[in-house]
Amino acid sequence: MCECKSLPDVTEIAWDDSPTFDDGFTMVGNRQDVELRRCEECGEYWQIDVGRGGLAIRVNEPESWSEFDDRPARMQNMIDFHGGLTEGTCAWAGCDRQPLRGMALCPHHAYPMLSWLSD
Ligand SMILES: [Zn+2]
Ligand SMILES: [Zn+2]
């Protein structure tokens, strides 16, 4: 049995005991540092970070994967990593979002590379 159904939509693959998405998966697309892989058993699609640990992100619409924006998933993972948000407002001038726990900045200003605000 594959694990797809029991895994969270964003799964860490950075650790030794985390799922690898190698055995039983077929690579069906790639761009930059990510691959789209399909589970041979259940047919689910996952975007996999290759070569640097990272994340596996469940892809519900593989036909439009070329336009798939993984930043919200990566951002949520980063927020979870910090233990969520905290009271107060971001130290960035004019920003009234809540900061990450233990930090002065909101997620968008702490991780601009993951932010979609400037699009
Ligand atoms: Zn599966
Ligand atoms: Zn901010």
PDB file of C-alpha atoms and ligand atoms in Angstrom:
ATOM      1  CA  MET A   1       0.000   0.000   0.000  1.00  0.00           C
ATOM      2  CA  CYS A   2       1.235   3.468  -0.794  1.00  0.00           C
ATOM      3  CA  GLU A   3       1.207   6.192   1.842  1.00  0.00           C
ATOM      4  CA  CYS A   4      -0.320   8.998  -0.231  1.00  0.00           C
ATOM      5  CA  LYS A   5      -3.675   9.085   1.495  1.00  0.00           C
ATOM      6  CA  SER A   6      -2.150   9.304   4.960  1.00  0.00           C
ATOM      7  CA  LEU A   7       0.398  12.003   4.147  1.00  0.00           C
ATOM      8  CA  PRO A   8      -0.265  15.721   4.653  1.00  0.00           C
ATOM      9  CA  ASP A   9      -0.649  17.821   1.491  1.00  0.00           C
ATOM     10  CA  VAL A  10       2.751  19.294   2.249  1.00  0.00           C
ATOM     11  CA  THR A  11       5.184  16.616   3.376  1.00  0.00           C
ATOM     12  CA  GLU A  12       8.759  17.156   4.477  1.00  0.00           C
ATOM     13  CA  ILE A  13      11.195  14.977   2.594  1.00  0.00           C
ATOM     14  CA  ALA A  14      14.312  16.421   4.183  1.00  0.00           C
ATOM     15  CA  TRP A  15      14.833  13.792   6.865  1.00  0.00           C
ATOM     16  CA  ASP A  16      16.205  10.267   6.810  1.00  0.00           C
ATOM     17  CA  ASP A  17      12.965   8.646   7.851  1.00  0.00           C
ATOM     18  CA  SER A  18      10.650  10.739   5.693  1.00  0.00           C
ATOM     19  CA  PRO A  19       9.055   9.340   2.554  1.00  0.00           C
ATOM     20  CA  THR A  20      11.220   9.677  -0.543  1.00  0.00           C
ATOM     21  CA  PHE A  21       8.587   9.494  -3.290  1.00  0.00           C
ATOM     22  CA  ASP A  22      11.022   7.380  -5.273  1.00  0.00           C
ATOM     23  CA  ASP A  23       9.852   3.778  -5.177  1.00  0.00           C
ATOM     24  CA  GLY A  24       6.525   3.341  -6.900  1.00  0.00           C
ATOM     25  CA  PHE A  25       6.512   6.798  -8.435  1.00  0.00           C
ATOM     26  CA  THR A  26       6.898   7.826 -12.058  1.00  0.00           C
ATOM     27  CA  MET A  27       8.341  11.178 -13.048  1.00  0.00           C
ATOM     28  CA  VAL A  28       5.906  12.835 -15.435  1.00  0.00           C
ATOM     29  CA  GLY A  29       7.273  16.373 -15.601  1.00  0.00           C
ATOM     30  CA  ASN A  30      10.023  18.632 -14.385  1.00  0.00           C
ATOM     31  CA  ARG A  31      11.019  22.265 -14.231  1.00  0.00           C
ATOM     32  CA  GLN A  32      13.929  23.937 -12.448  1.00  0.00           C
ATOM     33  CA  ASP A  33      14.432  22.113  -9.134  1.00  0.00           C
ATOM     34  CA  VAL A  34      11.124  20.315  -8.942  1.00  0.00           C
ATOM     35  CA  GLU A  35       9.578  17.231 -10.498  1.00  0.00           C
ATOM     36  CA  LEU A  36       6.008  16.138 -10.915  1.00  0.00           C
ATOM     37  CA  ARG A  37       5.631  12.481  -9.972  1.00  0.00           C
ATOM     38  CA  ARG A  38       2.654  10.168 -10.126  1.00  0.00           C
ATOM     39  CA  CYS A  39       2.051   7.376  -7.678  1.00  0.00           C
ATOM     40  CA  GLU A  40       1.698   4.162  -9.649  1.00  0.00           C
ATOM     41  CA  GLU A  41      -0.584   2.709  -7.042  1.00  0.00           C
ATOM     42  CA  CYS A  42      -3.199   5.383  -6.357  1.00  0.00           C
ATOM     43  CA  GLY A  43      -2.540   7.789  -9.240  1.00  0.00           C
ATOM     44  CA  GLU A  44      -2.005  10.839  -7.044  1.00  0.00           C
ATOM     45  CA  TYR A  45       0.398  13.522  -8.196  1.00  0.00           C
ATOM     46  CA  TRP A  46       3.095  15.132  -6.097  1.00  0.00           C
ATOM     47  CA  GLN A  47       5.530  17.932  -6.780  1.00  0.00           C
ATOM     48  CA  ILE A  48       8.906  16.893  -5.390  1.00  0.00           C
ATOM     49  CA  ASP A  49      11.881  19.124  -4.580  1.00  0.00           C
ATOM     50  CA  VAL A  50      14.864  17.338  -6.074  1.00  0.00           C
ATOM     51  CA  GLY A  51      18.464  17.385  -4.965  1.00  0.00           C
ATOM     52  CA  ARG A  52      18.073  19.425  -1.800  1.00  0.00           C
ATOM     53  CA  GLY A  53      15.623  17.708   0.496  1.00  0.00           C
ATOM     54  CA  GLY A  54      12.687  20.012   0.849  1.00  0.00           C
ATOM     55  CA  LEU A  55       9.025  19.352   0.329  1.00  0.00           C
ATOM     56  CA  ALA A  56       6.615  17.127  -1.462  1.00  0.00           C
ATOM     57  CA  ILE A  57       3.429  19.017  -2.303  1.00  0.00           C
ATOM     58  CA  ARG A  58       0.244  17.249  -3.355  1.00  0.00           C
ATOM     59  CA  VAL A  59      -0.910  18.419  -6.801  1.00  0.00           C
ATOM     60  CA  ASN A  60      -4.629  18.107  -7.390  1.00  0.00           C
ATOM     61  CA  GLU A  61      -4.638  19.487 -10.928  1.00  0.00           C
ATOM     62  CA  PRO A  62      -1.661  17.920 -12.708  1.00  0.00           C
ATOM     63  CA  GLU A  63      -2.870  19.127 -16.116  1.00  0.00           C
ATOM     64  CA  SER A  64      -2.163  22.718 -15.060  1.00  0.00           C
ATOM     65  CA  TRP A  65       0.983  21.946 -13.082  1.00  0.00           C
ATOM     66  CA  SER A  66       3.051  24.225 -15.345  1.00  0.00           C
ATOM     67  CA  GLU A  67       1.187  27.135 -13.735  1.00  0.00           C
ATOM     68  CA  PHE A  68       1.010  25.610 -10.267  1.00  0.00           C
ATOM     69  CA  ASP A  69       1.973  28.179  -7.622  1.00  0.00           C
ATOM     70  CA  ASP A  70       3.669  26.341  -4.777  1.00  0.00           C
ATOM     71  CA  ARG A  71       4.384  29.458  -2.736  1.00  0.00           C
ATOM     72  CA  PRO A  72       1.255  29.274  -0.538  1.00  0.00           C
ATOM     73  CA  ALA A  73       2.126  25.693   0.412  1.00  0.00           C
ATOM     74  CA  ARG A  74       5.756  26.576   1.101  1.00  0.00           C
ATOM     75  CA  MET A  75       4.699  29.645   3.066  1.00  0.00           C
ATOM     76  CA  GLN A  76       2.279  27.652   5.199  1.00  0.00           C
ATOM     77  CA  ASN A  77       5.018  25.126   5.865  1.00  0.00           C
ATOM     78  CA  MET A  78       7.310  27.942   6.993  1.00  0.00           C
ATOM     79  CA  ILE A  79       4.597  29.384   9.260  1.00  0.00           C
ATOM     80  CA  ASP A  80       4.090  25.957  10.809  1.00  0.00           C
ATOM     81  CA  PHE A  81       7.852  25.624  11.238  1.00  0.00           C
ATOM     82  CA  HIS A  82       7.865  28.807  13.313  1.00  0.00           C
ATOM     83  CA  GLY A  83       4.942  27.609  15.400  1.00  0.00           C
ATOM     84  CA  GLY A  84       2.415  29.945  13.848  1.00  0.00           C
ATOM     85  CA  LEU A  85       1.832  33.665  14.134  1.00  0.00           C
ATOM     86  CA  THR A  86       1.960  35.847  17.209  1.00  0.00           C
ATOM     87  CA  GLU A  87       0.264  38.973  18.533  1.00  0.00           C
ATOM     88  CA  GLY A  88       1.193  42.399  17.239  1.00  0.00           C
ATOM     89  CA  THR A  89       2.030  43.708  13.803  1.00  0.00           C
ATOM     90  CA  CYS A  90       4.892  43.290  11.398  1.00  0.00           C
ATOM     91  CA  ALA A  91       7.842  45.671  11.842  1.00  0.00           C
ATOM     92  CA  TRP A  92       7.795  46.458   8.117  1.00  0.00           C
ATOM     93  CA  ALA A  93       6.626  50.021   7.537  1.00  0.00           C
ATOM     94  CA  GLY A  94       2.997  50.083   6.562  1.00  0.00           C
ATOM     95  CA  CYS A  95       2.450  46.351   7.047  1.00  0.00           C
ATOM     96  CA  ASP A  96      -0.259  45.361   9.528  1.00  0.00           C
ATOM     97  CA  ARG A  97       0.006  41.577   9.257  1.00  0.00           C
ATOM     98  CA  GLN A  98       0.783  39.457  12.283  1.00  0.00           C
ATOM     99  CA  PRO A  99       4.446  38.497  12.710  1.00  0.00           C
ATOM    100  CA  LEU A 100       5.794  34.977  12.865  1.00  0.00           C
ATOM    101  CA  ARG A 101       6.169  33.616  16.353  1.00  0.00           C
ATOM    102  CA  GLY A 102       9.523  34.786  17.764  1.00  0.00           C
ATOM    103  CA  MET A 103      10.128  37.202  14.898  1.00  0.00           C
ATOM    104  CA  ALA A 104       9.436  40.862  14.164  1.00  0.00           C
ATOM    105  CA  LEU A 105       8.286  40.297  10.599  1.00  0.00           C
ATOM    106  CA  CYS A 106       5.218  38.755   9.049  1.00  0.00           C
ATOM    107  CA  PRO A 107       5.742  35.710   6.806  1.00  0.00           C
ATOM    108  CA  HIS A 108       5.652  37.804   3.634  1.00  0.00           C
ATOM    109  CA  HIS A 109       8.431  40.104   4.800  1.00  0.00           C
ATOM    110  CA  ALA A 110      10.472  37.387   6.513  1.00  0.00           C
ATOM    111  CA  TYR A 111      10.360  35.198   3.392  1.00  0.00           C
ATOM    112  CA  PRO A 112       9.932  37.496   0.401  1.00  0.00           C
ATOM    113  CA  MET A 113      10.958  34.680  -1.946  1.00  0.00           C
ATOM    114  CA  LEU A 114       7.849  32.795  -0.856  1.00  0.00           C
ATOM    115  CA  SER A 115       5.550  35.797  -0.992  1.00  0.00           C
ATOM    116  CA  TRP A 116       3.090  36.459  -3.765  1.00  0.00           C
ATOM    117  CA  LEU A 117       2.278  40.005  -2.559  1.00  0.00           C
ATOM    118  CA  SER A 118       4.519  41.716  -5.069  1.00  0.00           C
ATOM    119  CA  ASP A 119       3.044  39.961  -8.094  1.00  0.00           C
TER     120      ASP A 119
HETATM  121 ZN    ZN B   1      -0.234   6.585  -3.765  1.00  0.00          ZN
HETATM  122 ZN    ZN B   2       4.938  42.390   6.897  1.00  0.00          ZN
END
